[in-house]
Short mmCIF file of C-alpha atoms and ligand atoms in Angstrom, two decimals:
data_model
loop_
_atom_site.label_atom_id
_atom_site.label_comp_id
_atom_site.label_asym_id
_atom_site.label_seq_id
_atom_site.Cartn_x
_atom_site.Cartn_y
_atom_site.Cartn_z
CA GLN A 1 0.00 0.00 0.00
CA GLY A 2 2.80 2.36 0.92
CA ASN A 3 4.32 1.57 -2.40
CA GLU A 4 1.17 2.52 -4.26
CA ALA A 5 0.98 5.81 -2.42
CA GLU A 6 4.57 6.50 -3.42
CA VAL A 7 3.97 6.19 -7.11
CA ALA A 8 0.59 7.94 -7.03
CA ALA A 9 0.77 10.79 -9.50
CA PHE A 10 0.73 14.37 -8.20
CA SER A 11 -1.87 16.79 -9.42
CA VAL A 12 -1.61 20.59 -9.52
CA PRO A 13 -3.51 23.29 -11.43
CA SER A 14 -1.57 24.84 -14.28
CA TYR A 15 -1.37 28.53 -13.29
CA ALA A 16 0.82 29.34 -10.27
CA CYS A 17 -1.86 31.80 -9.09
CA GLN A 18 -4.28 28.85 -8.69
CA ARG A 19 -1.87 27.15 -6.32
CA ARG A 20 -0.72 27.72 -2.74
CA THR A 21 3.05 27.77 -2.63
CA THR A 22 4.53 28.18 0.82
CA LEU A 23 8.23 28.51 1.63
CA GLU A 24 8.26 24.83 2.56
CA ASN A 25 9.74 23.23 -0.53
CA HIS A 26 10.10 19.42 -0.60
CA ASN A 27 12.06 19.40 -3.82
CA THR A 28 14.85 21.93 -3.37
CA VAL A 29 17.44 19.84 -5.22
CA LEU A 30 15.23 19.77 -8.32
CA THR A 31 14.00 23.36 -8.05
CA ASP A 32 17.52 24.72 -7.44
CA ALA A 33 18.67 22.95 -10.60
CA LEU A 34 15.80 24.28 -12.72
CA SER A 35 16.17 27.77 -11.22
CA LEU A 36 19.84 27.80 -12.15
CA LEU A 37 18.96 26.95 -15.75
CA ALA A 38 16.27 29.65 -15.66
CA GLU A 39 18.79 32.17 -14.37
CA ASN A 40 21.30 31.14 -17.02
CA ALA A 41 18.67 31.58 -19.75
CA GLU A 42 17.70 35.02 -18.38
CA LEU A 43 21.34 36.08 -18.20
CA SER A 44 21.68 35.01 -21.83
CA GLU A 45 18.58 37.04 -22.72
CA GLU A 46 16.60 33.93 -23.60
CA ASP A 47 13.53 34.97 -21.64
CA GLY A 48 11.21 32.37 -23.13
CA ARG A 49 13.42 29.54 -21.94
CA GLY A 50 13.83 31.29 -18.61
CA VAL A 51 10.09 31.43 -18.00
CA ALA A 52 9.69 27.79 -19.03
CA PHE A 53 12.25 26.69 -16.41
CA ARG A 54 10.70 29.04 -13.79
CA ARG A 55 7.26 27.53 -14.42
CA ALA A 56 8.63 24.00 -14.17
CA ALA A 57 10.41 24.81 -10.90
CA ALA A 58 7.22 26.41 -9.54
CA VAL A 59 5.19 23.25 -10.22
CA LEU A 60 7.71 21.21 -8.21
CA LYS A 61 7.66 23.78 -5.37
CA ALA A 62 3.92 23.16 -5.03
CA LEU A 63 4.21 19.38 -4.57
CA PRO A 64 3.31 18.05 -1.10
CA LYS A 65 6.37 15.77 -0.90
CA PRO A 66 9.63 14.88 -2.63
CA VAL A 67 9.43 13.45 -6.13
CA ALA A 68 10.56 9.82 -5.98
CA SER A 69 10.00 8.69 -9.54
CA MET A 70 9.27 10.08 -12.98
CA THR A 71 5.90 8.31 -13.11
CA GLN A 72 4.60 10.64 -10.38
CA LEU A 73 5.09 13.58 -12.74
CA ARG A 74 2.75 12.23 -15.40
CA GLY A 75 0.07 14.74 -16.24
CA LEU A 76 1.68 17.64 -14.39
CA PRO A 77 1.51 21.00 -16.21
CA CYS A 78 4.49 23.11 -17.35
CA LEU A 79 7.01 20.25 -17.36
CA GLY A 80 8.51 20.36 -20.83
CA GLU A 81 10.84 17.84 -22.41
CA HIS A 82 13.91 19.77 -21.33
CA SER A 83 12.86 20.15 -17.68
CA LEU A 84 11.85 16.48 -17.52
CA ARG A 85 15.28 15.48 -18.83
CA VAL A 86 16.95 17.51 -16.08
CA ILE A 87 14.70 16.01 -13.40
CA LYS A 88 15.30 12.48 -14.68
CA ASP A 89 19.05 13.03 -14.67
CA ILE A 90 18.94 14.12 -11.03
CA LEU A 91 16.63 11.32 -9.90
CA GLU A 92 18.79 8.70 -11.63
CA ASN A 93 22.30 10.08 -11.21
CA GLY A 94 22.04 12.47 -8.29
CA ALA A 95 22.91 15.47 -10.47
CA SER A 96 22.16 17.01 -13.86
CA SER A 97 25.13 17.10 -16.20
CA GLU A 98 23.73 20.22 -17.86
CA VAL A 99 23.39 22.06 -14.56
CA GLU A 100 26.87 21.02 -13.44
CA SER A 101 28.52 22.10 -16.70
CA THR A 102 26.60 25.40 -16.66
CA LYS A 103 27.78 26.09 -13.11
CA GLN A 104 31.39 25.41 -14.14
CA SER A 105 31.27 27.44 -17.34
CA GLU A 106 33.37 30.58 -17.48
CA ARG A 107 30.56 32.46 -19.16
CA TYR A 108 28.01 31.68 -16.44
CA LYS A 109 30.48 32.54 -13.69
CA ALA A 110 31.36 35.84 -15.36
CA LEU A 111 27.70 36.73 -15.96
CA LYS A 112 26.95 36.04 -12.29
CA VAL A 113 29.79 38.17 -10.97
CA LEU A 114 29.16 41.08 -13.33
CA THR A 115 25.36 41.18 -12.98
CA GLY A 116 25.94 40.96 -9.23
CA ILE A 117 26.86 44.63 -9.58
CA PHE A 118 23.76 46.77 -8.94
CA GLY A 119 22.93 48.56 -12.21
CA VAL A 120 24.51 45.93 -14.46
CA GLY A 121 22.10 43.86 -16.54
CA ALA A 122 22.58 40.92 -18.87
CA ARG A 123 23.29 43.11 -21.91
CA THR A 124 26.04 45.14 -20.27
CA ALA A 125 27.61 42.03 -18.76
CA ASP A 126 27.59 40.33 -22.15
CA ARG A 127 29.30 43.31 -23.77
CA TRP A 128 31.98 43.37 -21.09
CA ILE A 129 32.57 39.63 -21.43
CA ARG A 130 33.08 40.05 -25.17
CA ASP A 131 35.68 42.71 -24.28
CA GLY A 132 37.48 40.16 -22.11
CA ILE A 133 36.14 41.36 -18.75
CA HIS A 134 35.21 38.34 -16.61
CA ASN A 135 35.65 39.54 -13.04
CA LEU A 136 35.79 42.65 -10.90
CA ARG A 137 39.57 42.96 -11.08
CA GLN A 138 39.49 42.96 -14.89
CA LEU A 139 36.65 45.45 -14.74
CA GLN A 140 38.63 47.80 -12.52
CA ASP A 141 41.76 47.40 -14.67
CA SER A 142 40.12 48.01 -18.03
CA GLY A 143 37.87 50.79 -16.67
CA PRO A 144 34.85 50.98 -18.98
CA THR A 145 32.61 53.97 -18.36
CA LEU A 146 30.25 53.24 -15.48
CA ASN A 147 27.01 55.08 -14.85
CA ARG A 148 26.14 56.39 -11.39
CA ALA A 149 24.20 53.25 -10.41
CA GLN A 150 27.03 50.97 -11.49
CA GLN A 151 29.63 53.04 -9.63
CA ALA A 152 27.57 52.74 -6.45
CA GLY A 153 27.00 49.07 -7.18
CA LEU A 154 30.70 48.39 -7.50
CA GLU A 155 31.54 50.44 -4.44
CA HIS A 156 29.08 48.47 -2.28
CA TYR A 157 29.47 45.15 -4.09
CA ASP A 158 30.15 42.97 -1.05
CA ASP A 159 27.40 44.46 1.11
CA LEU A 160 24.82 44.28 -1.66
CA ASN A 161 25.62 40.62 -2.31
CA GLN A 162 25.03 39.75 1.35
CA PRO A 163 21.49 38.59 2.06
CA VAL A 164 19.39 41.12 3.97
CA SER A 165 17.91 39.70 7.19
CA LYS A 166 14.38 40.32 8.44
CA SER A 167 15.79 42.29 11.37
CA ASP A 168 17.71 44.55 8.96
CA ALA A 169 14.46 44.97 6.99
CA ASP A 170 12.60 45.90 10.20
CA ALA A 171 15.30 48.39 11.21
CA ILE A 172 15.08 50.08 7.82
CA GLY A 173 11.29 49.95 8.05
CA GLU A 174 11.42 51.99 11.25
CA VAL A 175 13.56 54.66 9.60
CA VAL A 176 11.36 54.84 6.50
CA GLU A 177 8.21 54.97 8.66
CA LYS A 178 9.66 57.85 10.64
CA ALA A 179 10.57 59.65 7.43
CA VAL A 180 7.11 59.06 5.93
CA VAL A 181 5.17 60.46 8.89
CA SER A 182 7.57 63.42 9.19
CA VAL A 183 7.05 64.54 5.60
CA LEU A 184 3.35 63.62 5.35
CA PRO A 185 1.41 62.98 8.55
CA GLY A 186 -1.27 60.34 8.07
CA ALA A 187 0.63 58.52 5.33
CA HIS A 188 1.01 54.75 5.63
CA MET A 189 3.88 52.46 4.84
CA THR A 190 3.64 48.72 4.10
CA LEU A 191 6.39 46.13 3.73
CA ILE A 192 6.04 44.44 0.33
CA GLY A 193 8.18 42.04 -1.77
CA GLY A 194 9.66 38.86 -0.37
CA PHE A 195 9.51 39.90 3.29
CA ARG A 196 5.73 40.30 3.03
CA ARG A 197 5.62 36.71 1.77
CA GLY A 198 7.39 35.63 4.96
CA LYS A 199 10.88 35.17 3.57
CA LEU A 200 13.59 35.31 6.23
CA THR A 201 16.14 36.96 3.92
CA GLY A 202 16.01 39.02 0.75
CA HIS A 203 18.18 40.73 -1.82
CA ASP A 204 16.56 44.06 -0.96
CA VAL A 205 13.74 45.58 1.12
CA ASP A 206 10.59 46.84 -0.61
CA PHE A 207 8.09 49.38 0.76
CA LEU A 208 4.78 50.73 -0.53
CA ILE A 209 3.56 54.09 0.70
CA THR A 210 0.15 55.72 0.36
CA HIS A 211 -2.16 58.25 2.02
CA PRO A 212 -5.84 57.53 2.85
CA GLU A 213 -6.90 60.75 1.12
CA GLU A 214 -6.59 60.51 -2.67
CA GLY A 215 -4.13 63.05 -4.04
CA ARG A 216 -2.32 63.75 -0.78
CA GLU A 217 0.44 61.35 -1.88
CA VAL A 218 1.37 63.60 -4.82
CA GLY A 219 4.90 64.91 -4.40
CA LEU A 220 5.60 62.60 -1.47
CA MET A 221 8.54 60.74 -2.98
CA PRO A 222 10.85 63.75 -3.49
CA LYS A 223 10.12 64.92 0.08
CA LEU A 224 10.75 61.47 1.47
CA VAL A 225 14.01 61.14 -0.42
CA SER A 226 15.16 64.61 0.70
CA TRP A 227 14.42 63.74 4.33
CA LEU A 228 16.34 60.46 4.12
CA GLU A 229 19.18 62.15 2.26
CA SER A 230 19.45 65.00 4.77
CA GLN A 231 19.73 62.47 7.59
CA GLY A 232 22.51 60.65 5.76
CA PHE A 233 20.57 57.44 5.12
CA LEU A 234 21.02 57.25 1.35
CA LEU A 235 24.21 56.13 -0.38
CA TYR A 236 22.46 56.23 -3.76
CA GLN A 237 18.98 56.94 -5.06
CA LYS A 238 17.23 57.22 -8.37
CA THR A 239 13.61 58.27 -8.46
CA THR A 240 11.55 57.48 -11.54
CA ARG A 241 8.00 57.56 -12.70
CA ASN A 242 6.63 54.04 -12.75
CA SER A 243 7.34 52.69 -16.19
CA TYR A 244 6.60 49.01 -15.58
CA LEU A 245 5.47 47.59 -18.89
CA GLU A 246 1.72 47.81 -18.42
CA SER A 247 1.61 48.54 -22.13
CA LYS A 248 2.49 44.88 -22.78
CA ASP A 249 -0.80 43.79 -21.26
CA GLY A 250 -3.13 46.35 -22.70
CA PRO A 251 -4.91 49.28 -21.16
CA ALA A 252 -4.59 48.52 -17.45
CA ARG A 253 -3.19 51.97 -16.93
CA PRO A 254 -5.39 54.86 -15.95
CA ALA A 255 -3.56 57.56 -17.87
CA SER A 256 -4.43 60.45 -15.56
CA ASN A 257 -2.90 58.79 -12.52
CA MET A 258 0.23 57.48 -14.15
CA ASP A 259 2.51 60.33 -13.20
CA ARG A 260 1.49 60.04 -9.55
CA PHE A 261 2.91 56.58 -9.27
CA GLU A 262 6.55 56.88 -8.40
CA ARG A 263 9.31 54.63 -7.29
CA CYS A 264 12.79 55.02 -5.94
CA PHE A 265 15.63 52.54 -6.25
CA SER A 266 18.06 53.25 -3.47
CA ILE A 267 21.03 52.04 -1.52
CA PHE A 268 20.44 52.57 2.16
CA LYS A 269 23.11 53.10 4.81
CA LEU A 270 22.09 50.93 7.73
CA THR A 271 24.12 51.88 10.80
CA LYS A 272 24.71 50.05 14.06
CA GLU A 273 22.37 52.41 15.93
CA GLU A 274 19.49 51.53 13.62
CA LYS A 275 20.29 47.85 13.90
CA ARG A 276 20.39 48.13 17.70
CA GLY A 277 22.59 45.24 18.65
CA THR A 278 21.71 42.92 15.77
CA LYS A 279 25.10 41.67 14.70
CA HIS A 280 26.50 42.30 11.24
CA PRO A 281 27.70 38.97 9.77
CA GLU A 282 31.44 39.22 9.10
CA THR A 283 32.24 37.95 5.65
CA LEU A 284 35.23 37.02 3.56
CA THR A 285 35.41 38.38 0.08
CA GLU A 286 36.60 36.37 -2.90
CA ASN A 287 36.43 39.26 -5.26
CA GLY A 288 39.52 41.24 -4.49
CA THR A 289 37.44 44.17 -3.30
CA LYS A 290 37.62 45.73 0.12
CA PRO A 291 36.18 43.45 2.79
CA ALA A 292 32.89 44.64 4.21
CA GLY A 293 33.84 43.98 7.82
CA HIS A 294 34.94 46.46 10.49
CA LYS A 295 32.79 49.34 9.42
CA PRO A 296 29.87 50.24 11.65
CA TRP A 297 27.27 50.13 8.88
CA ARG A 298 26.21 48.13 5.84
CA ALA A 299 24.69 49.05 2.48
CA VAL A 300 21.24 47.63 1.70
CA ARG A 301 19.18 47.89 -1.48
CA VAL A 302 15.81 49.48 -0.75
CA ASP A 303 12.90 49.98 -3.17
CA LEU A 304 10.25 52.59 -2.36
CA VAL A 305 6.94 52.85 -4.21
CA VAL A 306 4.27 55.52 -3.73
CA SER A 307 0.72 54.77 -4.84
CA PRO A 308 -2.53 56.77 -4.71
CA ILE A 309 -5.03 55.09 -2.39
CA SER A 310 -7.35 54.29 -5.34
CA GLN A 311 -4.64 52.03 -6.76
CA PHE A 312 -3.27 50.76 -3.47
CA ALA A 313 -4.71 47.22 -3.65
CA PHE A 314 -3.33 46.76 -7.16
CA ALA A 315 0.07 48.12 -6.14
CA LEU A 316 0.11 45.89 -3.05
CA LEU A 317 -0.75 42.80 -5.09
CA GLY A 318 1.64 43.77 -7.88
CA TRP A 319 4.63 44.40 -5.65
CA THR A 320 4.30 41.48 -3.24
CA GLY A 321 5.49 38.91 -5.77
CA SER A 322 6.84 36.41 -6.32
CA LYS A 323 7.81 37.53 -9.81
CA LEU A 324 6.47 34.29 -11.27
CA PHE A 325 3.25 34.56 -9.26
CA GLU A 326 2.74 38.07 -10.68
CA ARG A 327 3.45 36.93 -14.20
CA GLU A 328 0.99 34.07 -13.82
CA LEU A 329 -1.70 36.37 -12.43
CA ARG A 330 -1.39 38.58 -15.49
CA ARG A 331 -1.37 35.56 -17.81
CA TRP A 332 -4.47 34.17 -16.07
CA ALA A 333 -6.22 37.54 -16.36
CA GLY A 334 -5.42 37.88 -20.05
CA HIS A 335 -5.84 34.33 -21.29
CA GLU A 336 -8.63 33.03 -19.07
CA LYS A 337 -10.64 36.16 -18.26
CA SER A 338 -9.92 38.58 -21.09
CA MET A 339 -8.81 41.14 -18.51
CA SER A 340 -5.66 43.24 -18.17
CA LEU A 341 -4.07 43.34 -14.74
CA SER A 342 -1.31 45.72 -13.72
CA SER A 343 -0.10 47.20 -10.46
CA HIS A 344 -2.39 50.18 -11.19
CA ALA A 345 -5.69 48.65 -12.23
CA LEU A 346 -7.73 45.79 -13.62
CA TYR A 347 -9.48 46.29 -16.95
CA ASP A 348 -12.25 44.01 -18.19
CA ASN A 349 -12.01 43.84 -21.97
CA ARG A 350 -15.45 42.22 -22.38
CA GLN A 351 -17.26 44.89 -20.37
CA SER A 352 -14.86 47.62 -21.54
CA LYS A 353 -14.44 48.98 -18.04
CA TYR A 354 -12.09 49.17 -15.09
CA LEU A 355 -12.96 46.97 -12.11
CA ARG A 356 -12.46 48.77 -8.79
CA ALA A 357 -10.95 47.10 -5.76
CA THR A 358 -9.91 48.27 -2.30
CA SER A 359 -8.35 44.98 -1.20
CA GLU A 360 -6.35 42.14 -2.67
CA GLU A 361 -9.27 39.82 -1.86
CA GLU A 362 -11.52 41.80 -4.21
CA ILE A 363 -8.99 41.55 -7.03
CA PHE A 364 -8.77 37.77 -6.71
CA ALA A 365 -12.60 37.68 -6.69
CA HIS A 366 -12.79 39.80 -9.88
CA LEU A 367 -10.34 37.35 -11.45
CA GLY A 368 -12.41 34.33 -10.43
CA LEU A 369 -9.55 33.02 -8.29
CA GLU A 370 -9.52 31.76 -4.72
CA PHE A 371 -7.67 34.24 -2.50
CA VAL A 372 -4.04 33.29 -1.97
CA PRO A 373 -2.41 35.00 1.03
CA PRO A 374 1.10 36.48 0.60
CA SER A 375 2.79 33.60 2.46
CA GLU A 376 1.42 31.23 -0.19
CA ARG A 377 2.56 33.24 -3.21
CA ASN A 378 6.11 31.88 -3.07
CA ALA A 379 5.93 30.29 -6.52
P1 8DG B 401 14.00 39.36 -2.94
O1 8DG B 401 14.06 40.85 -2.94
O2 8DG B 401 13.96 38.79 -1.57
O3 8DG B 401 15.05 38.75 -3.78
O4 8DG B 401 12.60 38.90 -3.60
P2 8DG B 401 11.40 39.81 -4.01
O5 8DG B 401 11.14 40.88 -3.00
O6 8DG B 401 10.27 38.91 -4.34
O7 8DG B 401 11.89 40.43 -5.38
P3 8DG B 401 12.03 41.94 -5.86
O8 8DG B 401 12.97 41.90 -7.03
O9 8DG B 401 12.38 42.86 -4.76
O10 8DG B 401 10.60 42.29 -6.44
C1 8DG B 401 9.47 42.46 -5.61
C2 8DG B 401 8.24 42.56 -6.44
O11 8DG B 401 8.23 43.75 -7.18
C3 8DG B 401 8.12 41.45 -7.47
O12 8DG B 401 6.82 40.93 -7.40
C4 8DG B 401 8.27 42.08 -8.78
C5 8DG B 401 7.86 43.48 -8.51
N1 8DG B 401 8.46 44.47 -9.37
C6 8DG B 401 9.78 44.67 -9.66
N2 8DG B 401 9.91 45.70 -10.52
C7 8DG B 401 8.66 46.15 -10.73
C8 8DG B 401 8.15 47.20 -11.48
O13 8DG B 401 8.87 47.91 -12.15
N3 8DG B 401 6.80 47.42 -11.42
C9 8DG B 401 5.98 46.61 -10.67
N4 8DG B 401 4.68 46.87 -10.66
N5 8DG B 401 6.46 45.60 -9.97
C10 8DG B 401 7.76 45.38 -10.00
O14 8DG B 401 10.70 44.01 -9.19
MN1 MN B 402 12.57 42.38 -2.67
MN1 MN B 403 12.79 45.07 -5.05
#
């Protein structure tokens, strides 16, 4: 009987937004392998392949126990020939030859190191590699022109490649909260991104800010940034209008409100006083750059987003992630419901109108989906 249960096939719905994916993953060996191939595809600007591997990994993350045999995977969605080959290799041989050779490849290693610099994307890294730049030393020696983001990224390379802990996120949250209420009393701040999904570490900290009175949030971001800057909290910042590619998905973009929706990519200076006794992990650096230890502060990537209250639920849903969960929500909306979802609005193409929502629950209901709480959006 136990045997039968073991080979019983798994069953999961095909969109990640129809599934509950907690942080408890019973198949990390398989999902790490597929995620590495996804990352490699993304770094090589093969986004289609990247998404395919991400979807395959997400299906395995949703399984209630470890995969023991290929027969259990029969009928599962999103597992293409390539992903199945990788899984089979690991189940039979303990490792995937493709994953192992990718990990060892000079190109992958160079892409990882170079895109590990804040402000450096796959295209820039590829160009540098073609110019013979494979590591930070070669980058410093050959000195290509760096923009402001990249200069800051290089300067804080070691700090920014250290995971951010929840306690660091909370310490930064207190500072941002203080800044928010100083520049606009009554404004609210919410932790979004991975930490809202319950992750214990992150690559950055993400915050969403709004005011309960529509319109009062206008002009908030520059004031907030000035306050933080004047107090010496920002090592770098770039404020932009939100230009997330809503256009890809149709008209889910109320034109009149667009310019109110701002974001700021920043590098925060988190000092010992803010951390209040939480200990900075001392680290060794392999990169020939200055070690991060012995200074009383660390650099942390922080993303700030300001949304008008009328769009708050959409912004909250859109910025909580995971990235794949978001992508799947938009795919579900478009393909299954003929709707366009963005982090500003939801448009119903059949009724030719925007669907209002003041909570995430209402958005899931509009989409005909069961509500999935943030802690179960870890696809
Ligand atoms: P991590 O930082 O712990 O690595 O994970 P994360 O918090 O899930 O990832 P993130 O890169 O910080 O992204 C958080 C969410 O924000 C994710 O769902 C994707 C979303 N997001 C961006 N950029 C943009 C954007 O330009 N517009 C919108 N609407 N969402 C975005 O990363
Ligand atoms: Mn994040
Ligand atoms: Mn972020």
